[in-house]
Structure formats: C-alpha cells, structure tokens
C-alpha cells in the first residue's frame, strides 16, 4: 500500500503543470551529492478574482543517495495491551512482530526500550540485549483501557537522556481510541518538540474504513509526518510494517527540514485550510512554517487555500516565496528556493439576478432595469447581437433603452471589459391584429374549417370563436387555419387570437352561426311483431318516417334499446321487460322533440307455469352422526336457486344441472332418519320421506403403555424416549408428571418417540392421552436426575496477589444456585448464562497456583489459577 501511494504521488509530481527546481546553497564542503530534496509548487487556478478560492499544493520529496549512512537511534517501542487487543489475537500478533523487530534492528548501532500500557504504563529501559528485550515483550499480558498519553509521556521521559548525536525515536502501536484524545495529541506534540521522531501504527477492525476511523486520524496526526504513519486491518500485516520501519530507521534524504512558505501580500489564507496537513504548520501572519525531523523518499504533500484581497489591483502576481532548509547526514546545511507559480488577478464575473420588465415591444425604445452584481462602469449590454443604449450603471444595477428586436425570446448579455459576461432571457413582443375570418359563417354544430387572417401571429397562437377554443391545424405569421367549434346559440360572435406571450386581438361579431331549417316530424306507422313474453328480449322492426339516428323508443313507460338504424324509415329495437301482462302503447321521439305513437299496439304475455321439482335418488343416504359429507341429489326440474332441507335444517346447494345438484349434509346430534325436501323458488317442492339416515360411531380403544426405553433422564429434558404400547394415534399427547412432552415421531399405533420436557428432580408418572380423552398412566414411570457443573476455561489464568480482579469462568450446566471457592475460600458468584459465570478473585499472601472449584448437585469441577 505504501509503495502504491509513493508511485501515485511521484506520478502527480512529474505531471504538475508548474515544475520548479531547487537551487541548493550549502555552508560547507559536502562529501556526497547535494541533490537530496526535490520540490514543486502549484495552484489549481491560473486566474483569480475576489470571489474565487484557489488551492496551493507544495510537493516535497526526498531523493536518497545510492550509498546511505545510518544515523544511530534510541528507540522506544510503545505496545498497547488494553482489553480490546484480544480481538483477532492482536496482542499476540503485535508481540511476535515486535520480537521480529528486535531481530532485524542492528543493536550494534541502535538501542531499544519497551513501554507497554493499558490503564497505566510499564517499561523496560533502553538496551542492546536482544534476549532481555524479547523476553520482556513475551511477558506482556492483556489488561484495562487505553491511556495513550501516559504511555507517550513515559516513553518521552525514557528518551530524555538519549546518547549524544543519536536520534530519539518512538514507535507506537495501538488499536483503540485514546482515553483522552487531546491529551494524546499534546503528549505527541511535546515529544516531537523535544526532537523525537514519531512513528505510529493503527490496528483497525477488519471492515473499518481508514478514512472515517477516529483512532486512525489521531495516530496519523501524532506521527512526525504522513509518511511516518501506518495502519493494518485486523492483525494481519503488523510484522511487515515493523520490518519496513526497522529498515528505514536512521536512513533519510535530509534531516532537520524546515519549510518556510510566505504568501504574497496581495493574497490571504482561506480560514485554517492549512490545518488539514500532517504535520500541521506554525502560522505567523502570511507565513507557514513546517519543521520535519527527517525527510525520506516518500513524497510529502502540503496544501492550503488562498484568495485575492479586496484591495489587490488587476495584474499578474507571484503567489509568494518558499524556502527549504535542511542538513545532510554529515550535518552540511543547505538553503533552497522553490519557484512559485504566478496567477492573473481579474474582475469578478458579473451576475444577473432579474430584469424588470423582462419583455418589451419589438420596436424597442423602452427602459429596462437589469439587477445583479459585479457590474462595471464600462460594461456593455447586448439584446441578442444588438448593443443597447446604457443610461446608468452601478455595481448592482444597469438601466438601458431596448433596441428594436425580432418577436420572441432573445438573450440579454452584460459584458465586462475583461470579456466576462452574464446572460438572462428577454421577450420581444408585438400585438397581433385580425383583419378577417373566411368563410365567416357556418352551421351551429361546427366542424367546418376557416382561416383567420391578420398580423404578428406566433407559433402556438390560440383562436377562440365566441370564447370557445378552436383547434388550429396550421399557422403562419399572418394566417391561422382552424376548425370551428360547435355553439349553443345562433347569430354573430367574436373571434379572438391569443399569442403565447399573452398579447391578443379581437374582431367583434366577425363570424356567424347559421340557424338550421325546421326538421320534419317523426311518424310511426307499423311494427313487424305485436307481442312478446313479459321477460322481453325479442327484436322488433319499427316502420315509419323521419327517424333520427338518436331516436328514442318507448314500450309503455319503458325505453327500448335501438340496436340497428337501417334508414330514416326503418329501425330495429330490443323489447324491454314488461311488468304485467296486457297491451301497451309504442312511442317514438326524435331529438328535436317531435313524437309519434301507436296506442295499445303491443301485447305482453305471461309465461306458462314451470313443472314441479322431483327427487329420484341420493348418491349417499347414510353417514355417522358426527360426520359432514358432500353428496349429489338426482331428480328433475331443479331450479338454480332451489332450497334443500335435511329434516328442519336448510343447507346451501351447488347447482350442476336441472337434474343434479351437490349439497353438504350437516352433522346430527342424534341417530335416526330425516326427510329430504327440495323446494323451487316458485314454492313447488318434492320430499323424500325418511330419505337419509344418521348412525352412531363405534368408539376407539383406549391407549396403553407397555414399555419405556429409558426410565431416567436429565432435569433439563430434551432427551428422546421411545414409548411402546397399544392404540396410539397421530394426536396422542404424552405427559411427564404435569409437563407435556413433544412427540417427535409417530412410528405406529404401538410406538411413538417423545422428547422429555424439563422438570425438577424426582420420580414422576408417565401418561398418554388420545384426542377422544381416553388415557393411560404408568405410575412412577420416569425419574429426573440433577446435573453437575463442569469448568472448561477462564478468561484469565493468572492475576495479582491483592486480588480484586474479575474473572469469567466458562463451562457447562451452570445455574444461579451453584457455589464456587478459590483456594478453599467461598467467593460470590455472578450468574451470566448456563455456560458463563463471573467471580471476583480474593487476595492471598503467597504467590502460588490454586484450585477454583465449582459445586452443584453434590458434584464438583475444578481448574487451576496462578497468583503472581
């Protein structure tokens, strides 16, 4: 990951638009090349106004020599041993990696000390004894919270008396958020101010986002630079990071690097945009200063934002000046200057917020006010491509006189002298005129076509005839082709044209709706048929004169449906249903109100009576009293909505045909025979006397237990027991005492498999019960026995003599009533779960290994614990 970051930053540096060289000046003769640092500076905008913010980027990169001397370091490894380091086996991974670091680091050149911390910090002083260092690391144990600041303060104090001319260094590894965020930052700052190089390693969760992680952000800020910070996800990769740090400690391109970046007086910083850098600079007015203990081959990118001061005049300016001071391994001193980019300061871009009014006549000559901001005294205003006459200008308002323009939408453009401009829409309009409509009359029902002639018509113009919208089929600037809408009145009406821009014109009483001639009266002369049954439905032809397509026909007071219009003298209708038998009058009525009648010309006849229903047989004529059955009834003349009764109980029917229906026979409370009666809607009926019989069912035999596969079991239940016997059913229930067991499998009527319920210690009866309530009890058939608790492991296998620490005990069959003793001392038990309890360790006087003993139901289990 670091290599990829290095390559990405290197490509960015090479591709910068502004590439600057360093001119090194050193104070004494050097024994090797002085090309130790490369730097470039760029800005993301080449032109700025007082409204703009630009980002300045300073890229610094070390260029190590082919042969590099190693500067001796006194190194403190800080290792987090807080409780969270147990996750993913992080502490063990960190300890193994730290021991590998001891193997890799050259202890003939460097010294190493250890600080391990949780709530408090412990230490081993600086040493070159690899065995002692690795042994100390191997004995680090998990404990407590994350007192990061205390660990850094202790490491700083251990490095206070480092060897002369030796670089003091801290390498901290931690996975948790510090107890006090600010205190951790302050302790790291104090260490760096004391000349200590600061490396950091953040151990994050496997799925944690490094960019959103608060612990990762803290450790990055604590490091000497972004290149001195590392992170891993989970516990994988820690040895590789320690190895990388071990290989680069004491190796650098430049030392005691001081970067002084001074902003030109024409510019100012945007807020505290420079505080996003790692490390953060010190600020003195317009000058930023970064002090970095050592610069390696990784690129260092420093960024901040600037803006132009309001007082700055137009022109080109250098963004500032940048100097870099550093020393090489031999303490030769260099002062280098970085070439700064230049930017052009120009006016802010004008802004139009509104135009009042935002439309005007095509002839021009009207005053318009343009509202906005950033207008200049010598700004120009254009309507389309035509320049307008400017009457007055302020920075927020321009008054102009509109030039002539074409009808429709155009653009207003306000252009400043530097070419920057803003635009807004403006509508040129002209009032339309109507000279005539041709033809100028037509029928009242409309539908005829006409042309409206005039001037200044726009695409999308609407035409209204007597305030009714006419459909426009085609349009030009002087003609509108329309379809005349219908009207409810005769006579002359107004014609109006309305353009999309809101302008309109009207020609008064220019179109006339003509009154049609009086239509001839309708006349009914004869019918093709003169009778039908009361239900109606027959098709009958009516003959006569002057029938309209919308003619209505009435049989008495009921309207018939006209389903065929042959011509004005012949139509066909469907006879409507009649109310009573007898003659009715036939009437026809045209939409114009004329009518014609033939009195008592049509007869409604009553239908013949329906035949009576008849039951001939049943598909089943006997069931048990507690049964329901679906059967078929066979017969004749059965109506779809007939009713069926078994005795005095009516049942719903499912009509199949006039000779077959399906019914559900109801249950009966008593045995015996009942009549079956079928009744049609006309109340005609048929009865099959004693046609259906209900009989008593034969009772099932009672269940019996002959054998149980196990007579004893755990009070926790959930043990499978096979019960053998007789007359078991799918619905047989099994009770152990008063507790219901779970029938897991019905094997046969003589064998079932049951899961025992939980119960208290003792002997219980075993009872089987069938769904009909018959039961059998095997007295004293099953014995429940108690369980013994078993200890399997501890959360901590050792602790201090003073005791007081909490230990979680893991095992099986735990319950709240169990007893626990430590070295013969009874201790309080906090019950957490059947597999977990917590105890508080008592104090003892001598370091030794003791027994922790759990006792339950007369049985015991033990595990060893060591006091140190």
Tab-separated table of N, CA and C in Angstrom, residues 278-393:
chain	number	residue	atom	x	y	z
A	278	UNK	N	-0.543	17.000	7.506
A	278	UNK	CA	0.191	16.232	8.504
A	278	UNK	C	1.660	16.298	8.104
A	279	UNK	N	2.554	16.969	8.866
A	279	UNK	CA	2.236	17.687	10.111
A	279	UNK	C	1.597	19.047	9.840
A	280	UNK	N	0.993	19.645	10.887
A	280	UNK	CA	0.439	20.981	10.769
A	280	UNK	C	1.544	22.027	10.896
A	281	UNK	N	1.370	23.158	10.173
A	281	UNK	CA	2.398	24.199	10.244
A	281	UNK	C	2.178	25.119	11.440
A	282	UNK	N	3.205	25.903	11.758
A	282	UNK	CA	3.016	27.055	12.645
A	282	UNK	C	2.724	28.248	11.749
A	283	UNK	N	1.899	29.171	12.239
A	283	UNK	CA	1.417	30.275	11.415
A	283	UNK	C	1.862	31.589	12.044
A	284	UNK	N	2.433	32.436	11.221
A	284	UNK	CA	2.823	33.781	11.664
A	284	UNK	C	2.445	34.756	10.551
A	285	UNK	N	1.251	35.346	10.698
A	285	UNK	CA	0.770	36.262	9.664
A	285	UNK	C	0.555	35.519	8.360
A	286	UNK	N	1.283	35.921	7.299
A	286	UNK	CA	1.146	35.298	5.981
A	286	UNK	C	2.195	34.205	5.748
A	287	UNK	N	2.840	33.735	6.820
A	287	UNK	CA	3.913	32.749	6.672
A	287	UNK	C	3.543	31.447	7.383
A	288	UNK	N	3.710	30.318	6.658
A	288	UNK	CA	3.533	28.984	7.219
A	288	UNK	C	4.909	28.339	7.341
A	289	UNK	N	5.156	27.687	8.495
A	289	UNK	CA	6.449	27.031	8.701
A	289	UNK	C	6.207	25.592	9.138
A	290	UNK	N	6.847	24.651	8.416
A	290	UNK	CA	6.802	23.238	8.783
A	290	UNK	C	8.197	22.806	9.228
A	291	UNK	N	8.290	22.145	10.363
A	291	UNK	CA	9.550	21.576	10.845
A	291	UNK	C	9.413	20.062	10.866
A	292	UNK	N	10.251	19.370	10.092
A	292	UNK	CA	10.182	17.916	9.954
A	292	UNK	C	11.551	17.353	10.312
A	293	UNK	N	11.576	16.421	11.246
A	293	UNK	CA	12.842	15.913	11.757
A	293	UNK	C	13.659	15.243	10.667
A	294	UNK	N	12.995	14.466	9.799
A	294	UNK	CA	13.717	13.811	8.716
A	294	UNK	C	12.793	13.646	7.527
A	295	UNK	N	13.341	13.660	6.338
A	295	UNK	CA	12.581	13.509	5.097
A	295	UNK	C	13.119	12.286	4.374
A	296	UNK	N	12.226	11.305	4.152
A	296	UNK	CA	12.634	10.072	3.492
A	296	UNK	C	12.254	10.148	2.017
A	297	UNK	N	12.203	9.001	1.343
A	297	UNK	CA	11.929	9.003	-0.095
A	297	UNK	C	10.452	9.200	-0.405
A	298	UNK	N	9.552	8.994	0.582
A	298	UNK	CA	8.127	9.202	0.342
A	298	UNK	C	7.849	10.679	0.090
A	299	UNK	N	6.924	10.939	-0.841
A	299	UNK	CA	6.559	12.322	-1.156
A	299	UNK	C	5.704	12.903	-0.036
A	300	UNK	N	5.934	14.161	0.290
A	300	UNK	CA	5.168	14.889	1.302
A	300	UNK	C	4.370	15.966	0.579
A	301	UNK	N	3.045	15.906	0.686
A	301	UNK	CA	2.174	16.875	0.014
A	301	UNK	C	1.552	17.788	1.050
A	302	UNK	N	1.748	19.104	0.884
A	302	UNK	CA	1.207	20.115	1.792
A	302	UNK	C	0.276	21.014	0.998
A	303	UNK	N	-0.932	21.252	1.541
A	303	UNK	CA	-1.929	22.027	0.795
A	303	UNK	C	-2.561	23.085	1.681
A	304	UNK	N	-3.007	24.173	1.052
A	304	UNK	CA	-3.826	25.183	1.722
A	304	UNK	C	-4.537	25.987	0.649
A	305	UNK	N	-5.540	26.787	1.063
A	305	UNK	CA	-6.321	27.585	0.122
A	305	UNK	C	-6.058	29.080	0.330
A	306	UNK	N	-6.116	29.834	-0.797
A	306	UNK	CA	-5.896	31.280	-0.746
A	306	UNK	C	-6.981	31.988	-1.537
A	307	UNK	N	-7.099	33.295	-1.291
A	307	UNK	CA	-7.982	34.145	-2.102
A	307	UNK	C	-7.332	35.522	-2.252
A	308	UNK	N	-7.805	36.267	-3.240
A	308	UNK	CA	-7.276	37.602	-3.521
A	308	UNK	C	-7.861	38.595	-2.520
A	309	UNK	N	-7.019	39.491	-2.003
A	309	UNK	CA	-7.522	40.541	-1.122
A	309	UNK	C	-8.344	41.542	-1.937
A	310	UNK	N	-9.327	42.138	-1.296
A	310	UNK	CA	-10.200	43.106	-1.971
A	310	UNK	C	-9.403	44.285	-2.526
A	311	UNK	N	-8.298	44.626	-1.874
A	311	UNK	CA	-7.521	45.810	-2.264
A	311	UNK	C	-6.559	45.533	-3.423
A	312	UNK	N	-6.459	44.296	-3.873
A	312	UNK	CA	-5.484	43.948	-4.907
A	312	UNK	C	-5.943	44.433	-6.277
A	313	UNK	N	-5.052	45.091	-7.006
A	313	UNK	CA	-5.369	45.587	-8.354
A	313	UNK	C	-5.211	44.472	-9.369
A	314	UNK	N	-5.745	44.708	-10.590
A	314	UNK	CA	-5.617	43.722	-11.654
A	314	UNK	C	-4.143	43.572	-12.031
A	315	UNK	N	-3.794	42.358	-12.488
A	315	UNK	CA	-2.442	42.122	-12.931
A	315	UNK	C	-1.976	40.725	-12.632
A	316	UNK	N	-0.689	40.443	-12.902
A	316	UNK	CA	-0.093	39.144	-12.634
A	316	UNK	C	0.791	39.232	-11.389
A	317	UNK	N	0.677	38.186	-10.530
A	317	UNK	CA	1.409	38.191	-9.274
A	317	UNK	C	1.967	36.795	-9.003
A	318	UNK	N	3.162	36.760	-8.417
A	318	UNK	CA	3.669	35.500	-7.880
A	318	UNK	C	2.890	35.197	-6.615
A	319	UNK	N	2.604	33.902	-6.391
A	319	UNK	CA	1.768	33.530	-5.244
A	319	UNK	C	2.521	33.730	-3.929
A	320	UNK	N	3.865	33.835	-3.969
A	320	UNK	CA	4.635	34.054	-2.742
A	320	UNK	C	6.071	33.586	-2.928
A	321	UNK	N	6.734	33.213	-1.828
A	321	UNK	CA	8.071	32.639	-1.929
A	321	UNK	C	8.210	31.512	-0.914
A	322	UNK	N	8.976	30.489	-1.299
A	322	UNK	CA	9.109	29.277	-0.486
A	322	UNK	C	10.588	28.933	-0.343
A	323	UNK	N	11.027	28.748	0.894
A	323	UNK	CA	12.416	28.374	1.158
A	323	UNK	C	12.442	27.067	1.937
A	324	UNK	N	13.424	26.203	1.621
A	324	UNK	CA	13.581	24.928	2.316
A	324	UNK	C	15.008	24.856	2.859
A	325	UNK	N	15.123	24.649	4.162
A	325	UNK	CA	16.418	24.485	4.805
A	325	UNK	C	16.519	23.058	5.320
A	326	UNK	N	17.696	22.415	5.157
A	326	UNK	CA	17.865	21.061	5.660
A	326	UNK	C	19.345	20.749	5.800
A	327	UNK	N	19.624	19.628	6.455
A	327	UNK	CA	21.001	19.160	6.610
A	327	UNK	C	21.109	17.761	6.049
A	328	UNK	N	22.349	17.411	5.609
A	328	UNK	CA	22.557	16.032	5.193
A	328	UNK	C	23.112	15.238	6.367
A	329	UNK	N	23.466	13.979	6.112
A	329	UNK	CA	23.942	13.107	7.185
A	329	UNK	C	25.189	13.677	7.872
A	330	UNK	N	26.032	14.356	7.073
A	330	UNK	CA	27.268	14.914	7.608
A	330	UNK	C	27.070	16.286	8.234
A	331	UNK	N	25.803	16.691	8.380
A	331	UNK	CA	25.416	17.964	9.006
A	331	UNK	C	25.833	19.180	8.170
A	332	UNK	N	26.014	18.973	6.857
A	332	UNK	CA	26.147	20.114	5.958
A	332	UNK	C	24.779	20.770	5.817
A	333	UNK	N	24.733	22.092	5.810
A	333	UNK	CA	23.480	22.822	5.823
A	333	UNK	C	23.187	23.419	4.441
A	334	UNK	N	21.905	23.361	4.018
A	334	UNK	CA	21.508	23.828	2.690
A	334	UNK	C	20.308	24.768	2.811
A	335	UNK	N	20.287	25.811	1.971
A	335	UNK	CA	19.139	26.712	1.849
A	335	UNK	C	18.696	26.690	0.388
A	336	UNK	N	17.435	26.299	0.140
A	336	UNK	CA	16.939	26.155	-1.231
A	336	UNK	C	15.693	27.016	-1.439
A	337	UNK	N	15.564	27.524	-2.647
A	337	UNK	CA	14.410	28.352	-3.004
A	337	UNK	C	13.561	27.597	-4.024
A	338	UNK	N	12.221	27.561	-3.791
A	338	UNK	CA	11.288	26.911	-4.710
A	338	UNK	C	10.618	27.980	-5.571
A	339	UNK	N	10.624	27.768	-6.877
A	339	UNK	CA	9.964	28.724	-7.783
A	339	UNK	C	8.460	28.685	-7.551
A	340	UNK	N	7.849	29.884	-7.369
A	340	UNK	CA	6.419	29.973	-7.096
A	340	UNK	C	5.644	30.245	-8.383
A	341	UNK	N	4.440	29.682	-8.526
A	341	UNK	CA	3.607	29.960	-9.710
A	341	UNK	C	3.050	31.384	-9.658
A	342	UNK	N	2.682	31.904	-10.821
A	342	UNK	CA	2.033	33.219	-10.912
A	342	UNK	C	0.586	33.044	-11.309
A	343	UNK	N	-0.249	33.994	-10.881
A	343	UNK	CA	-1.670	33.975	-11.237
A	343	UNK	C	-2.066	35.358	-11.734
A	344	UNK	N	-3.106	35.396	-12.542
A	344	UNK	CA	-3.647	36.655	-13.052
A	344	UNK	C	-4.851	37.039	-12.225
A	345	UNK	N	-4.853	38.255	-11.667
A	345	UNK	CA	-5.982	38.758	-10.894
A	345	UNK	C	-6.888	39.541	-11.840
A	346	UNK	N	-8.140	39.132	-11.930
A	346	UNK	CA	-9.087	39.836	-12.807
A	346	UNK	C	-10.352	40.187	-12.040
A	347	UNK	N	-11.302	40.853	-12.760
A	347	UNK	CA	-12.555	41.249	-12.122
A	347	UNK	C	-13.403	40.011	-11.822
A	348	UNK	N	-14.310	40.111	-10.851
A	348	UNK	CA	-15.289	39.036	-10.653
A	348	UNK	C	-16.258	38.984	-11.836
A	349	UNK	N	-16.768	37.805	-12.127
A	349	UNK	CA	-17.727	37.636	-13.213
A	349	UNK	C	-19.041	38.305	-12.838
A	350	UNK	N	-19.660	39.074	-13.780
A	350	UNK	CA	-20.937	39.720	-13.471
A	350	UNK	C	-22.044	38.688	-13.271
A	351	UNK	N	-23.086	39.077	-12.536
A	351	UNK	CA	-24.219	38.204	-12.240
A	351	UNK	C	-25.509	38.975	-12.493
A	352	UNK	N	-26.447	38.390	-13.242
A	352	UNK	CA	-27.780	38.976	-13.435
A	352	UNK	C	-28.763	38.179	-12.590
A	353	UNK	N	-29.489	38.888	-11.716
A	353	UNK	CA	-30.488	38.205	-10.875
A	353	UNK	C	-31.899	38.389	-11.401
A	354	UNK	N	-32.186	39.543	-12.040
A	354	UNK	CA	-33.531	39.765	-12.587
A	354	UNK	C	-33.492	40.914	-13.588
A	355	UNK	N	-34.534	40.950	-14.446
A	355	UNK	CA	-34.702	42.027	-15.433
A	355	UNK	C	-36.129	42.547	-15.298
A	356	UNK	N	-36.281	43.885	-15.142
A	356	UNK	CA	-37.603	44.489	-14.981
A	356	UNK	C	-37.774	45.656	-15.963
A	357	UNK	N	-38.815	45.590	-16.806
A	357	UNK	CA	-39.610	44.405	-17.130
A	357	UNK	C	-38.792	43.430	-17.955
A	358	UNK	N	-39.238	42.153	-17.988
A	358	UNK	CA	-38.475	41.152	-18.730
A	358	UNK	C	-39.011	40.932	-20.137
A	359	UNK	N	-39.843	41.876	-20.623
A	359	UNK	CA	-40.309	41.814	-22.002
A	359	UNK	C	-40.559	43.238	-22.493
A	360	UNK	N	-40.572	43.400	-23.837
A	360	UNK	CA	-40.778	44.716	-24.428
A	360	UNK	C	-41.216	44.604	-25.879
A	361	UNK	N	-41.689	45.725	-26.432
A	361	UNK	CA	-42.177	45.740	-27.807
A	361	UNK	C	-41.026	45.565	-28.785
A	362	UNK	N	-41.331	44.982	-29.950
A	362	UNK	CA	-40.309	44.745	-30.972
A	362	UNK	C	-39.723	46.051	-31.504
A	363	UNK	N	-40.480	47.148	-31.368
A	363	UNK	CA	-39.981	48.437	-31.863
A	363	UNK	C	-38.876	48.994	-30.983
A	364	UNK	N	-38.707	48.462	-29.759
A	364	UNK	CA	-37.687	48.951	-28.847
A	364	UNK	C	-38.065	50.305	-28.271
A	365	UNK	N	-37.010	51.010	-27.684
A	365	UNK	CA	-37.237	52.347	-27.145
A	365	UNK	C	-37.795	52.350	-25.739
A	366	UNK	N	-37.857	51.213	-25.053
A	366	UNK	CA	-38.409	51.144	-23.690
A	366	UNK	C	-37.275	50.987	-22.675
A	367	UNK	N	-37.494	51.557	-21.473
A	367	UNK	CA	-36.466	51.483	-20.437
A	367	UNK	C	-36.569	50.156	-19.692
A	368	UNK	N	-35.412	49.486	-19.500
A	368	UNK	CA	-35.331	48.212	-18.789
A	368	UNK	C	-34.241	48.325	-17.720
A	369	UNK	N	-34.528	47.798	-16.512
A	369	UNK	CA	-33.553	47.797	-15.420
A	369	UNK	C	-33.039	46.371	-15.211
A	370	UNK	N	-31.712	46.224	-15.254
A	370	UNK	CA	-31.072	44.924	-15.048
A	370	UNK	C	-30.486	44.904	-13.641
A	371	UNK	N	-30.949	43.965	-12.817
A	371	UNK	CA	-30.473	43.841	-11.437
A	371	UNK	C	-29.458	42.700	-11.356
A	372	UNK	N	-28.442	42.864	-10.513
A	372	UNK	CA	-27.446	41.812	-10.345
A	372	UNK	C	-26.316	42.259	-9.455
A	373	UNK	N	-25.084	41.886	-9.835
A	373	UNK	CA	-23.911	42.226	-9.024
A	373	UNK	C	-22.666	42.147	-9.907
A	374	UNK	N	-21.618	42.813	-9.447
A	374	UNK	CA	-20.309	42.814	-10.099
A	374	UNK	C	-20.329	43.526	-11.461
A	375	UNK	N	-21.261	44.505	-11.664
A	375	UNK	CA	-21.267	45.283	-12.897
A	375	UNK	C	-20.143	46.330	-12.821
A	376	UNK	N	-19.554	46.644	-13.979
A	376	UNK	CA	-18.505	47.663	-14.077
A	376	UNK	C	-19.044	48.904	-14.781
A	377	UNK	N	-18.409	50.069	-14.552
A	377	UNK	CA	-18.871	51.320	-15.165
A	377	UNK	C	-18.784	51.267	-16.683
A	378	UNK	N	-17.832	50.500	-17.224
A	378	UNK	CA	-17.695	50.435	-18.668
A	378	UNK	C	-18.243	49.125	-19.233
A	379	UNK	N	-19.165	48.490	-18.491
A	379	UNK	CA	-19.823	47.281	-19.002
A	379	UNK	C	-20.711	47.631	-20.189
A	380	UNK	N	-20.862	46.691	-21.123
A	380	UNK	CA	-21.741	46.844	-22.268
A	380	UNK	C	-22.913	45.883	-22.143
A	381	UNK	N	-24.083	46.276	-22.753
A	381	UNK	CA	-25.292	45.462	-22.695
A	381	UNK	C	-25.739	45.171	-24.118
A	382	UNK	N	-26.028	43.887	-24.405
A	382	UNK	CA	-26.480	43.473	-25.730
A	382	UNK	C	-27.828	42.779	-25.600
A	383	UNK	N	-28.765	43.090	-26.536
A	383	UNK	CA	-30.022	42.357	-26.684
A	383	UNK	C	-29.854	41.531	-27.955
A	384	UNK	N	-29.603	40.227	-27.774
A	384	UNK	CA	-29.188	39.428	-28.915
A	384	UNK	C	-27.808	39.903	-29.336
A	385	UNK	N	-27.657	40.288	-30.640
A	385	UNK	CA	-26.377	40.798	-31.130
A	385	UNK	C	-26.349	42.318	-31.210
A	386	UNK	N	-27.442	42.971	-30.739
A	386	UNK	CA	-27.553	44.421	-30.861
A	386	UNK	C	-27.218	45.079	-29.525
A	387	UNK	N	-26.283	46.047	-29.561
A	387	UNK	CA	-25.899	46.740	-28.340
A	387	UNK	C	-26.978	47.753	-27.970
A	388	UNK	N	-27.313	47.789	-26.683
A	388	UNK	CA	-28.332	48.704	-26.184
A	388	UNK	C	-27.684	49.979	-25.661
A	389	UNK	N	-28.483	51.047	-25.594
A	389	UNK	CA	-28.009	52.317	-25.040
A	389	UNK	C	-28.069	52.247	-23.519
A	390	UNK	N	-26.910	52.413	-22.849
A	390	UNK	CA	-26.845	52.366	-21.385
A	390	UNK	C	-27.103	53.770	-20.842
A	391	UNK	N	-28.062	53.885	-19.910
A	391	UNK	CA	-28.381	55.181	-19.303
A	391	UNK	C	-27.614	55.399	-17.999
A	392	UNK	N	-27.493	54.325	-17.170
A	392	UNK	CA	-26.760	54.456	-15.907
A	392	UNK	C	-26.291	53.081	-15.457
A	393	UNK	N	-25.165	53.088	-14.686
A	393	UNK	CA	-24.610	51.818	-14.172
A	393	UNK	C	-24.151	52.015	-12.737
